[in-house]
Amino acid sequence: MLRYVDNPNGSLDDIAGVCNEEGNVVGLMPHPERACDELLGSADGAALIPRC
């Protein structure tokens, strides 16, 4: 389980993402694709998306 440090959306228990036991299915609330290029204002998500 991934948790927010600062909960920007009020999610229950600060949950930001979950994955199954095998680790091959992930649900992620933040949208890293919106932060994968400095042109968009941030490149913080590039580490999560190799093609960025």
CSV table of N, CA and C in Angstrom, one decimal, residues 25-45:
chain,number,residue,atom,x,y,z
A,25,VAL,N,-0.3,-6.1,-10.4
A,25,VAL,CA,-1.4,-5.2,-10.6
A,25,VAL,C,-1.4,-4.1,-9.6
A,26,VAL,N,-1.4,-2.9,-10.1
A,26,VAL,CA,-1.3,-1.7,-9.3
A,26,VAL,C,-2.4,-0.7,-9.6
A,27,GLY,N,-3.0,-0.1,-8.5
A,27,GLY,CA,-3.9,1.0,-8.7
A,27,GLY,C,-3.3,2.2,-8.0
A,28,LEU,N,-3.2,3.3,-8.8
A,28,LEU,CA,-2.5,4.5,-8.3
A,28,LEU,C,-3.4,5.7,-8.4
A,29,MET,N,-3.6,6.4,-7.3
A,29,MET,CA,-4.5,7.6,-7.4
A,29,MET,C,-3.7,8.8,-8.0
A,30,PRO,N,-2.5,9.1,-7.6
A,30,PRO,CA,-1.8,10.2,-8.3
A,30,PRO,C,-1.6,9.8,-9.8
A,31,HIS,N,-1.5,10.8,-10.6
A,31,HIS,CA,-1.3,10.6,-12.0
A,31,HIS,C,0.1,11.0,-12.5
A,32,PRO,N,1.0,10.0,-12.4
A,32,PRO,CA,2.4,10.4,-12.7
A,32,PRO,C,2.6,10.8,-14.2
A,33,GLU,N,1.7,10.4,-15.1
A,33,GLU,CA,1.8,10.8,-16.5
A,33,GLU,C,1.6,12.3,-16.6
A,34,ARG,N,1.0,13.0,-15.7
A,34,ARG,CA,0.8,14.4,-15.7
A,34,ARG,C,2.0,15.2,-15.2
A,35,ALA,N,3.0,14.5,-14.7
A,35,ALA,CA,4.2,15.1,-14.2
A,35,ALA,C,5.4,14.4,-14.7
A,36,CYS,N,5.5,14.2,-16.0
A,36,CYS,CA,6.6,13.5,-16.6
A,36,CYS,C,7.5,14.3,-17.5
A,37,ASP,N,7.2,15.6,-17.6
A,37,ASP,CA,8.0,16.5,-18.4
A,37,ASP,C,8.0,17.9,-17.8
A,38,GLU,N,9.1,18.5,-17.8
A,38,GLU,CA,9.3,19.9,-17.2
A,38,GLU,C,8.3,20.8,-17.9
A,39,LEU,N,8.0,20.6,-19.2
A,39,LEU,CA,7.1,21.4,-20.0
A,39,LEU,C,5.7,21.5,-19.3
A,40,LEU,N,5.3,20.4,-18.6
A,40,LEU,CA,4.1,20.3,-18.0
A,40,LEU,C,4.1,20.8,-16.5
A,41,GLY,N,5.3,21.3,-16.1
A,41,GLY,CA,5.5,21.9,-14.8
A,41,GLY,C,6.2,21.0,-13.8
A,42,SER,N,6.4,19.8,-14.1
A,42,SER,CA,7.1,18.9,-13.2
A,42,SER,C,7.6,17.6,-13.9
A,43,ALA,N,8.7,17.1,-13.5
A,43,ALA,CA,9.1,15.8,-14.0
A,43,ALA,C,9.2,14.7,-13.0
A,44,ASP,N,8.6,15.0,-11.8
A,44,ASP,CA,8.6,14.0,-10.7
A,44,ASP,C,8.1,12.6,-11.1
A,45,GLY,N,7.1,12.6,-12.0
A,45,GLY,CA,6.5,11.3,-12.3
A,45,GLY,C,7.3,10.5,-13.3
